[in-house]
mmCIF file with all atom_site columns, C-alpha atoms in Angstrom:
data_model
loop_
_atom_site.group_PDB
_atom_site.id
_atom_site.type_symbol
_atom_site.label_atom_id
_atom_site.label_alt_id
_atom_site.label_comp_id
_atom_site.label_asym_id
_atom_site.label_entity_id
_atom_site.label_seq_id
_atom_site.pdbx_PDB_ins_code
_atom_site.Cartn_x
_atom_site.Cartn_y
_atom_site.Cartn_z
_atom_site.occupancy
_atom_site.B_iso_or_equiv
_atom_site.pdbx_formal_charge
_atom_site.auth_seq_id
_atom_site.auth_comp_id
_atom_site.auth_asym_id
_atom_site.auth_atom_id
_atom_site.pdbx_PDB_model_num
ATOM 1   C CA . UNK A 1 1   ? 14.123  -2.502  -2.590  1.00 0.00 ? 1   UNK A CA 1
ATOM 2   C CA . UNK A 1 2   ? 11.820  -5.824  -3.142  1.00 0.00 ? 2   UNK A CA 1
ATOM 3   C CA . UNK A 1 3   ? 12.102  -8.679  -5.319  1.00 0.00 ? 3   UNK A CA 1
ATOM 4   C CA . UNK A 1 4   ? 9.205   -9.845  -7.605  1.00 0.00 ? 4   UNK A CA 1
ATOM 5   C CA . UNK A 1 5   ? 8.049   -12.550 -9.371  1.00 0.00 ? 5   UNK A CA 1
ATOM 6   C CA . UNK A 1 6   ? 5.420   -13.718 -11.487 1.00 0.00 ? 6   UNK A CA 1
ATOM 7   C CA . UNK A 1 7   ? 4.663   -17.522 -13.662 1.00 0.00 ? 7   UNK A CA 1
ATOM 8   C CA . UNK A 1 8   ? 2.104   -18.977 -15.339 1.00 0.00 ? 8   UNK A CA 1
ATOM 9   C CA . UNK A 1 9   ? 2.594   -22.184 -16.588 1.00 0.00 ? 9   UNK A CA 1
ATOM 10  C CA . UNK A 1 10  ? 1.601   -25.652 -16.952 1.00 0.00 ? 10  UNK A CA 1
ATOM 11  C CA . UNK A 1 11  ? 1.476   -26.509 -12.636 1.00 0.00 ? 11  UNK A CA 1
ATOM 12  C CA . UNK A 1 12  ? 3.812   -25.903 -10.304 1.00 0.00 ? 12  UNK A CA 1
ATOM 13  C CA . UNK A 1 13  ? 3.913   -22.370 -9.758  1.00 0.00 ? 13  UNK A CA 1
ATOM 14  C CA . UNK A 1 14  ? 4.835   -22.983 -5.823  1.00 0.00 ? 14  UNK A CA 1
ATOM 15  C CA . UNK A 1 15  ? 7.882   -24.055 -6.392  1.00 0.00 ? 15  UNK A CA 1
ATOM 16  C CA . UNK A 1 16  ? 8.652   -21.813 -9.065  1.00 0.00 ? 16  UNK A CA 1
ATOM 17  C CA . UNK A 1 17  ? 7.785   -18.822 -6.808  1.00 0.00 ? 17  UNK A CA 1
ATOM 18  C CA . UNK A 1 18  ? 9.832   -20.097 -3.840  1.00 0.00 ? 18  UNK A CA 1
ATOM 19  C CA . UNK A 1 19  ? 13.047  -20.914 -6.040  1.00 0.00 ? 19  UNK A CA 1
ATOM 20  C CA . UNK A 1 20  ? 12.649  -17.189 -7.513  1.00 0.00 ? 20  UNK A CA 1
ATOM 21  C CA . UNK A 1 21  ? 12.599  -15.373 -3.783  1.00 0.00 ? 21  UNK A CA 1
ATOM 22  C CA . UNK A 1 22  ? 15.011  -17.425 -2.426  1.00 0.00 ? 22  UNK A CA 1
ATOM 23  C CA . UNK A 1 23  ? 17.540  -16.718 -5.328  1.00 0.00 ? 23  UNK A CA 1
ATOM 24  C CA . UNK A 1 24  ? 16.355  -12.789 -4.385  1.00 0.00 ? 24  UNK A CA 1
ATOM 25  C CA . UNK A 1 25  ? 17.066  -13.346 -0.558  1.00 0.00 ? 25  UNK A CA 1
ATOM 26  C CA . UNK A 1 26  ? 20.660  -12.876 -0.568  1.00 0.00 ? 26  UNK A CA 1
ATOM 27  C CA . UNK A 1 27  ? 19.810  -8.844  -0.524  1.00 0.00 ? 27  UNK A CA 1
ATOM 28  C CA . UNK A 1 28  ? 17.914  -9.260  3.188   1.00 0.00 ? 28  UNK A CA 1
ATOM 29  C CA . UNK A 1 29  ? 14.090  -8.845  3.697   1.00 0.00 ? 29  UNK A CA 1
ATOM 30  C CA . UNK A 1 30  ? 11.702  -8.862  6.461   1.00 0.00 ? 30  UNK A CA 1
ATOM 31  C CA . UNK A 1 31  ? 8.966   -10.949 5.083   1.00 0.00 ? 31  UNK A CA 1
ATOM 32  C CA . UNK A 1 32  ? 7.605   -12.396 1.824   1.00 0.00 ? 32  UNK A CA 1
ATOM 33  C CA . UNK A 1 33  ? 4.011   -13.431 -0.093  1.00 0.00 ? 33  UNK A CA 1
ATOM 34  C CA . UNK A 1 34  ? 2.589   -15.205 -2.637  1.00 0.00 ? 34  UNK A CA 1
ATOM 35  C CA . UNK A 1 35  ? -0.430  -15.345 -4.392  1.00 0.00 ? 35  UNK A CA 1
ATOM 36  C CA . UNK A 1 36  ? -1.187  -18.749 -5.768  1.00 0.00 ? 36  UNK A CA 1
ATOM 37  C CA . UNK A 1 37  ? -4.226  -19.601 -7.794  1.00 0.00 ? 37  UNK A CA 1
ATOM 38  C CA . UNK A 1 38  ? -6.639  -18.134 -5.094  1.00 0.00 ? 38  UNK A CA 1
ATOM 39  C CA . UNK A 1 39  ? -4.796  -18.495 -1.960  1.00 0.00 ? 39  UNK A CA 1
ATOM 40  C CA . UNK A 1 40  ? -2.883  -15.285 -1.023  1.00 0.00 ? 40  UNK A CA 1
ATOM 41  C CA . UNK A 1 41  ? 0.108   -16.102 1.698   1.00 0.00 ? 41  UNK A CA 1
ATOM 42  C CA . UNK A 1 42  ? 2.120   -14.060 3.805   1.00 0.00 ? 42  UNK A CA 1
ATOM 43  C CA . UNK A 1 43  ? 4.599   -14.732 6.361   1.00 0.00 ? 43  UNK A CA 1
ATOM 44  C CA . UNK A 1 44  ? 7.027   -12.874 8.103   1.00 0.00 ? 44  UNK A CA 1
ATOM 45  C CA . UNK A 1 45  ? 10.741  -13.450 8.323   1.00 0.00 ? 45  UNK A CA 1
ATOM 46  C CA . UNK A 1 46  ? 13.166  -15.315 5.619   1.00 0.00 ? 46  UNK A CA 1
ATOM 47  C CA . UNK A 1 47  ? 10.975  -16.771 2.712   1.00 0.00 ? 47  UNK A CA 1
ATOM 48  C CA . UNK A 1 48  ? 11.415  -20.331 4.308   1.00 0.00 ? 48  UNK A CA 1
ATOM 49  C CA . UNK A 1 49  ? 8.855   -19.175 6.588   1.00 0.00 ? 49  UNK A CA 1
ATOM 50  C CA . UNK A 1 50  ? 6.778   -18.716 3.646   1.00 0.00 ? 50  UNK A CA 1
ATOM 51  C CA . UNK A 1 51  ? 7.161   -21.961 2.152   1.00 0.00 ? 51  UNK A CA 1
ATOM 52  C CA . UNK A 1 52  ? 6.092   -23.797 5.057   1.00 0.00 ? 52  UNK A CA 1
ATOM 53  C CA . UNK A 1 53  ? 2.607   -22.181 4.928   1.00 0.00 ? 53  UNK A CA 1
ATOM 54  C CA . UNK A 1 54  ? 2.588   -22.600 1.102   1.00 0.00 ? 54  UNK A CA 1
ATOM 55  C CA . UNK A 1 55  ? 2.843   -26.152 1.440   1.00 0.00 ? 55  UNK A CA 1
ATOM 56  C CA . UNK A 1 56  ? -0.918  -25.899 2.937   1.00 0.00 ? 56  UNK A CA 1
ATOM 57  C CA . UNK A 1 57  ? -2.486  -24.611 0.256   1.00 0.00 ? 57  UNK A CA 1
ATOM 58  C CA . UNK A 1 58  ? -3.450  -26.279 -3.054  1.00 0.00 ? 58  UNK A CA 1
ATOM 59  C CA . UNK A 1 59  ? -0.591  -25.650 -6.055  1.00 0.00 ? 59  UNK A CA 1
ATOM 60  C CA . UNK A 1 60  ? -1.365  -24.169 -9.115  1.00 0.00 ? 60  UNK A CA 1
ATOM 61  C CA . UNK A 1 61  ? -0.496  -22.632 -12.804 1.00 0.00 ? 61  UNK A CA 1
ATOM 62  C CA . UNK A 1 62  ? -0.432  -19.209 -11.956 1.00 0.00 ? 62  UNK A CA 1
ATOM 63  C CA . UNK A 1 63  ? 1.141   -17.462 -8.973  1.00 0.00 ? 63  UNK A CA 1
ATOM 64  C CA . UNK A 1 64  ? 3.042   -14.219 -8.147  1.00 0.00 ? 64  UNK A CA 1
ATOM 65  C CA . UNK A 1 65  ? 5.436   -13.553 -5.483  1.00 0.00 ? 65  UNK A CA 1
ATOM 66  C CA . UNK A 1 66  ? 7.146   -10.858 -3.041  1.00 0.00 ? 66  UNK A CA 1
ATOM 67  C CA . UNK A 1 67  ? 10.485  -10.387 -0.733  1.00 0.00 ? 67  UNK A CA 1
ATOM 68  C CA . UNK A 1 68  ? 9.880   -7.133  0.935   1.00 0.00 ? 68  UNK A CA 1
ATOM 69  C CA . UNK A 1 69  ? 12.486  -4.844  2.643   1.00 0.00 ? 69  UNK A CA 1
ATOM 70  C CA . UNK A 1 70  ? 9.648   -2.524  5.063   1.00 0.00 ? 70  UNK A CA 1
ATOM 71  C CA . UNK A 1 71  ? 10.300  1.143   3.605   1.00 0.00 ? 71  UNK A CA 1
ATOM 72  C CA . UNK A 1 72  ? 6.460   2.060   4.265   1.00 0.00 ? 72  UNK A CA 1
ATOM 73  C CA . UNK A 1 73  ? 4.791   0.559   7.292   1.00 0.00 ? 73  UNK A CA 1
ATOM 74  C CA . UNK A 1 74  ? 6.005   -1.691  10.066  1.00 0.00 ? 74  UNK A CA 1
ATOM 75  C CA . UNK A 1 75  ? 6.724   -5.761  9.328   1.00 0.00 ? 75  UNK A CA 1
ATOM 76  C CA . UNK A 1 76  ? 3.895   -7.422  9.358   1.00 0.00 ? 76  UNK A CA 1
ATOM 77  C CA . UNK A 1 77  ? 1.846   -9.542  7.589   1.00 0.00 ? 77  UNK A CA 1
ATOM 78  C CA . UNK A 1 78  ? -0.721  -6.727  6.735   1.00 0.00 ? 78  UNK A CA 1
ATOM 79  C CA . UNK A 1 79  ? 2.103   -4.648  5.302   1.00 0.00 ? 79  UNK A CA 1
ATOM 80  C CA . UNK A 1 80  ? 3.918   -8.515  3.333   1.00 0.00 ? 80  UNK A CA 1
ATOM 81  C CA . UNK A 1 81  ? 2.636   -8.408  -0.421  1.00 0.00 ? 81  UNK A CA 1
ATOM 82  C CA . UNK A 1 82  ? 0.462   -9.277  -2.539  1.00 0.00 ? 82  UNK A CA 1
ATOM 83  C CA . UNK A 1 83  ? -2.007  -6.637  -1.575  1.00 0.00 ? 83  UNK A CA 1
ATOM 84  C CA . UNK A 1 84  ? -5.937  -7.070  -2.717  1.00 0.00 ? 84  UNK A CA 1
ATOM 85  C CA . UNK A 1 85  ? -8.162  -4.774  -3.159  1.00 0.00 ? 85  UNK A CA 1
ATOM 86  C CA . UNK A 1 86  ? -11.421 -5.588  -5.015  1.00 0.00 ? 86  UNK A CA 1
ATOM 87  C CA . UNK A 1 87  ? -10.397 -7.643  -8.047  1.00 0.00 ? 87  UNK A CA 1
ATOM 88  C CA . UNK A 1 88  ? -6.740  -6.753  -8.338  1.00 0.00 ? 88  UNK A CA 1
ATOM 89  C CA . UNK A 1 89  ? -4.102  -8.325  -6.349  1.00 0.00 ? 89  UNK A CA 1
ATOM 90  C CA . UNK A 1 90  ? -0.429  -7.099  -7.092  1.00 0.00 ? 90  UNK A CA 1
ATOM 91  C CA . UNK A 1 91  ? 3.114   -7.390  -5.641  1.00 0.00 ? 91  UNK A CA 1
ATOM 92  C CA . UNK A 1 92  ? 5.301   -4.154  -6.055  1.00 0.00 ? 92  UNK A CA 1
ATOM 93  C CA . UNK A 1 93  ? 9.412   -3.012  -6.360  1.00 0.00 ? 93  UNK A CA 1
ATOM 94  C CA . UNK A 1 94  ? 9.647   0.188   -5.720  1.00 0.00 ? 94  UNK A CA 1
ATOM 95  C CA . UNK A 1 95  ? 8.113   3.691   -4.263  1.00 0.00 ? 95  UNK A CA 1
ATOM 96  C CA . UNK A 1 96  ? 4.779   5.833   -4.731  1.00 0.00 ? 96  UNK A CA 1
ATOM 97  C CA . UNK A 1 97  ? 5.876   8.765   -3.298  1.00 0.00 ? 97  UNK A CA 1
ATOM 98  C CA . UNK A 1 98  ? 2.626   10.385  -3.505  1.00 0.00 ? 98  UNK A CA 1
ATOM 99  C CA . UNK A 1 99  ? 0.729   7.231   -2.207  1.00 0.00 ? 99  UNK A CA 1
ATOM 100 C CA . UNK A 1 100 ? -0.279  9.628   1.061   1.00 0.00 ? 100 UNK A CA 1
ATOM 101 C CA . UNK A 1 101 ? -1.971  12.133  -1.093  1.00 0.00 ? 101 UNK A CA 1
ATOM 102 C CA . UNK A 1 102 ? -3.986  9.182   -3.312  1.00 0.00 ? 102 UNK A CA 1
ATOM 103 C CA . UNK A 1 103 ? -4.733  7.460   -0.111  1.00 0.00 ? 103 UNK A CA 1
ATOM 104 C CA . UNK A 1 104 ? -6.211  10.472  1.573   1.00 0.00 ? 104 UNK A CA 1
ATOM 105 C CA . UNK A 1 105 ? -8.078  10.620  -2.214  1.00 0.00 ? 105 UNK A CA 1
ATOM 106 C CA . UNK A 1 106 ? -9.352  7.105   -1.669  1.00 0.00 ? 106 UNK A CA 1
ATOM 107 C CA . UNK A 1 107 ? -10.217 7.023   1.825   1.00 0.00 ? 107 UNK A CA 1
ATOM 108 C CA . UNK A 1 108 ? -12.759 10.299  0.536   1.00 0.00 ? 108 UNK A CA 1
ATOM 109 C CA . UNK A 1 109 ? -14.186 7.746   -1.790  1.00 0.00 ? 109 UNK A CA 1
ATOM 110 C CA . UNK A 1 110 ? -14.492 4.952   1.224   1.00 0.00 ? 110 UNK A CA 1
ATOM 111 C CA . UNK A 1 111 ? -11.849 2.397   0.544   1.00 0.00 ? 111 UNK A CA 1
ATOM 112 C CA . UNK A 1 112 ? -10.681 1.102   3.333   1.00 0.00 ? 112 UNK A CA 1
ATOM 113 C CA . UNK A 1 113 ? -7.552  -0.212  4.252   1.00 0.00 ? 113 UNK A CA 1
ATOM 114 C CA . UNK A 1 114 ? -5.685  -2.819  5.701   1.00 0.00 ? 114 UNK A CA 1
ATOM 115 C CA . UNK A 1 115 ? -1.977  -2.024  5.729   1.00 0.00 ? 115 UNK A CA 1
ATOM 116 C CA . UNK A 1 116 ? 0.340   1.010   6.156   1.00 0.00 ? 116 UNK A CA 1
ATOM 117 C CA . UNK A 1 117 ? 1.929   0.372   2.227   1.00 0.00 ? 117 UNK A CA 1
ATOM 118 C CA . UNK A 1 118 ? 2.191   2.360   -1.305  1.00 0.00 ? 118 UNK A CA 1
ATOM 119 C CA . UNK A 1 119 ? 1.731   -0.627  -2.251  1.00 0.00 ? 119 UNK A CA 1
ATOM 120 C CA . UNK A 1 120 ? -2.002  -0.986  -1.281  1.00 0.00 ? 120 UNK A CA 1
ATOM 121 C CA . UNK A 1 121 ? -2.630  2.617   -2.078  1.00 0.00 ? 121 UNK A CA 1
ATOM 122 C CA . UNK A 1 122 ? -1.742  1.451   -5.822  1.00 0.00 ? 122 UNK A CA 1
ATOM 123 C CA . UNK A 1 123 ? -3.634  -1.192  -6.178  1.00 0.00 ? 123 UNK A CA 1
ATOM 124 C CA . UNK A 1 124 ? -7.026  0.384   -5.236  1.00 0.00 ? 124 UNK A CA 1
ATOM 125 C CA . UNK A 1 125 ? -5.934  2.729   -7.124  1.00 0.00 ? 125 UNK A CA 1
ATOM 126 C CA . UNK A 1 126 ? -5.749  0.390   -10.106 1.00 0.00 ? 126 UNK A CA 1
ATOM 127 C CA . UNK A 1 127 ? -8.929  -1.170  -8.771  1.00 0.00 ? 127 UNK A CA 1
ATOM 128 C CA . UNK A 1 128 ? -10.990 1.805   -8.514  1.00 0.00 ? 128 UNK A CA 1
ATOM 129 C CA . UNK A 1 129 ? -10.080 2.409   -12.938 1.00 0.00 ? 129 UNK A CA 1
ATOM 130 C CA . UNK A 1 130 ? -10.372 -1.385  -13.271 1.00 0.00 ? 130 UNK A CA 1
ATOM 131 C CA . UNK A 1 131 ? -13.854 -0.798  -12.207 1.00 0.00 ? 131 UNK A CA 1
ATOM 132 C CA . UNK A 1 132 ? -15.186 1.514   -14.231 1.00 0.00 ? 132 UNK A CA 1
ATOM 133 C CA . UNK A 1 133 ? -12.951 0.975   -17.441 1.00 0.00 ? 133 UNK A CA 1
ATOM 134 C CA . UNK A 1 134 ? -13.381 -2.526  -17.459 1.00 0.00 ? 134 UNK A CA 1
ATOM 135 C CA . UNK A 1 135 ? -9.656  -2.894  -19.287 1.00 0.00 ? 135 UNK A CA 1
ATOM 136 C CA . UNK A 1 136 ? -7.053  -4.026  -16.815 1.00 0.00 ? 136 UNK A CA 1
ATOM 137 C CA . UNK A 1 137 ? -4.514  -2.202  -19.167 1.00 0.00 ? 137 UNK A CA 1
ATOM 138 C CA . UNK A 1 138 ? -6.356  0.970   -19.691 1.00 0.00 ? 138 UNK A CA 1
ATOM 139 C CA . UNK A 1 139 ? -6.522  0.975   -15.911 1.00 0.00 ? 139 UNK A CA 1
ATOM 140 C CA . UNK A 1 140 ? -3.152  0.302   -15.346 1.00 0.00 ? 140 UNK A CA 1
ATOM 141 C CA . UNK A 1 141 ? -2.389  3.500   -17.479 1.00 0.00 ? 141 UNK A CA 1
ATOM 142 C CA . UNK A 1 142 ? -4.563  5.773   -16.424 1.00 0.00 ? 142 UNK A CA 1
ATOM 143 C CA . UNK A 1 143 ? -3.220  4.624   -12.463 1.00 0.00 ? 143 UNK A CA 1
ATOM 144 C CA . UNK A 1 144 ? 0.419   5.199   -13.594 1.00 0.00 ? 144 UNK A CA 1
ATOM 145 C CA . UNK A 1 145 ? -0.807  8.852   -14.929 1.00 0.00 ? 145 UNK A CA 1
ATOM 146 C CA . UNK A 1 146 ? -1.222  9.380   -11.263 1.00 0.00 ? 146 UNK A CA 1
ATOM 147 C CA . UNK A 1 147 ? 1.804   7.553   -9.322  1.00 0.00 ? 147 UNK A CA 1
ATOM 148 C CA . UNK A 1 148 ? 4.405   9.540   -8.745  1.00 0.00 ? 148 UNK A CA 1
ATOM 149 C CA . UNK A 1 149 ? 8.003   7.336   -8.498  1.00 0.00 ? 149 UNK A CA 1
ATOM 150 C CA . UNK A 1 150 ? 9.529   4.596   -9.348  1.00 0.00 ? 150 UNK A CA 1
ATOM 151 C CA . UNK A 1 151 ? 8.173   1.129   -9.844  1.00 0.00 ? 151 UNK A CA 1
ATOM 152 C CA . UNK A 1 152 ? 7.379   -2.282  -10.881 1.00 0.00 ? 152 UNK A CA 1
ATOM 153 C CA . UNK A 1 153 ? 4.157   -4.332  -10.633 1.00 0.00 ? 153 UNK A CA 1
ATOM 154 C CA . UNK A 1 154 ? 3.055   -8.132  -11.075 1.00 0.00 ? 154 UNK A CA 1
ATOM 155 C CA . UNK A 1 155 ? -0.849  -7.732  -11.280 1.00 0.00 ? 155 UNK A CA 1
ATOM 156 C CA . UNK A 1 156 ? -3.468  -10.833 -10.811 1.00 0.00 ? 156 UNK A CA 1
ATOM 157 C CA . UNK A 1 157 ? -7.202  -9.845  -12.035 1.00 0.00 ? 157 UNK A CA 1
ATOM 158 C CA . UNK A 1 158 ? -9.687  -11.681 -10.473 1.00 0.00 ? 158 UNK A CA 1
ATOM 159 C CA . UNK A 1 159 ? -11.737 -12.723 -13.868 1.00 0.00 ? 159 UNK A CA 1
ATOM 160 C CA . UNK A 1 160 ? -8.259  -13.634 -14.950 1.00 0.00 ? 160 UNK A CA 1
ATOM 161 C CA . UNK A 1 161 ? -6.633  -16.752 -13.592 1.00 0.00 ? 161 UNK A CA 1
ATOM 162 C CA . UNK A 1 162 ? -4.455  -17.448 -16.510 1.00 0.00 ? 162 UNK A CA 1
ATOM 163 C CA . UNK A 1 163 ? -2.732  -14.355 -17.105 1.00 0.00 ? 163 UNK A CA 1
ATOM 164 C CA . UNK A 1 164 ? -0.153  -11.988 -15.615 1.00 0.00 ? 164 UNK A CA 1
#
């Protein structure tokens, strides 16, 4: 399993997202991300890795973050969370265990992607209602209507950069 984590807040959310993964690190992992304000940062290895390329990027309010343990894909940086695809960027626990079928779905519809994850699968998935609902919650329903597993999501909407 991962370890997620989301804030919002006043500043700071660098720190904040660091001090949550490394409190999650005791359980092992292969690489971690953040997304913070804008900046989207993945490293591979123990989360101190991560914080050392977080500290070249401007802090913010806002920012999620991700511990991964590789169940779908290979470690690398493409596979590390967050994942973006269009205007959603999200970090993910858990498994889509149909994510092969609603990839092959998406690929039909030209999505293309970067990583070997569920993970990414979801959030086009997500992206592709987000687009033509226009609700981030409505399309975060009608996605999970489709996802087959068991999960957890921290979701970042582009046209959102106060909110969780």
């Amino acid at each position: 399993m991962c370890g997620i984590i989301g804030y919002t807040g006043y500043s700071g959310a660098k720190k904040k997202i660091i001090t949550g993964l490394e409190a999650l690190e005791y359980r092992g992992y292969d690489s971690a991300g953040a997304k913070i304000g804008e900046n989207i940062v993945k490293a591979t290895g123990r989360v101190r890795n991560l914080d050392l390329e977080l500290e070249k990027i401007q802090d913010s309010k806002i920012g999620i973050g991700h511990t991964r343990w590789a169940t779908h894909g290979e470690v690398s940086r493409e596979n590390a969370h967050p994942h973006k695809v269009g205007k959603i960027t999200l970090v993910h626990n858990g498994i889509i265990e149909n994510h092969m079928e609603l990839k092959r779905e998406l690929l039909e519809e030209g999505v293309d992607f970067i990583s070997t994850t569920d993970t990414e699968v979801a959030c086009a998935l997500i992206n592709k209602y987000y687009l033509s609902l226009g609700n981030i919650e409505e399309a975060i329903l009608k996605a999970m209507e489709r996802f087959v597993g068991s999960y957890a999501f921290a979701i970042m909407v582009e046209e959102d950069s106060e909110s969780i």
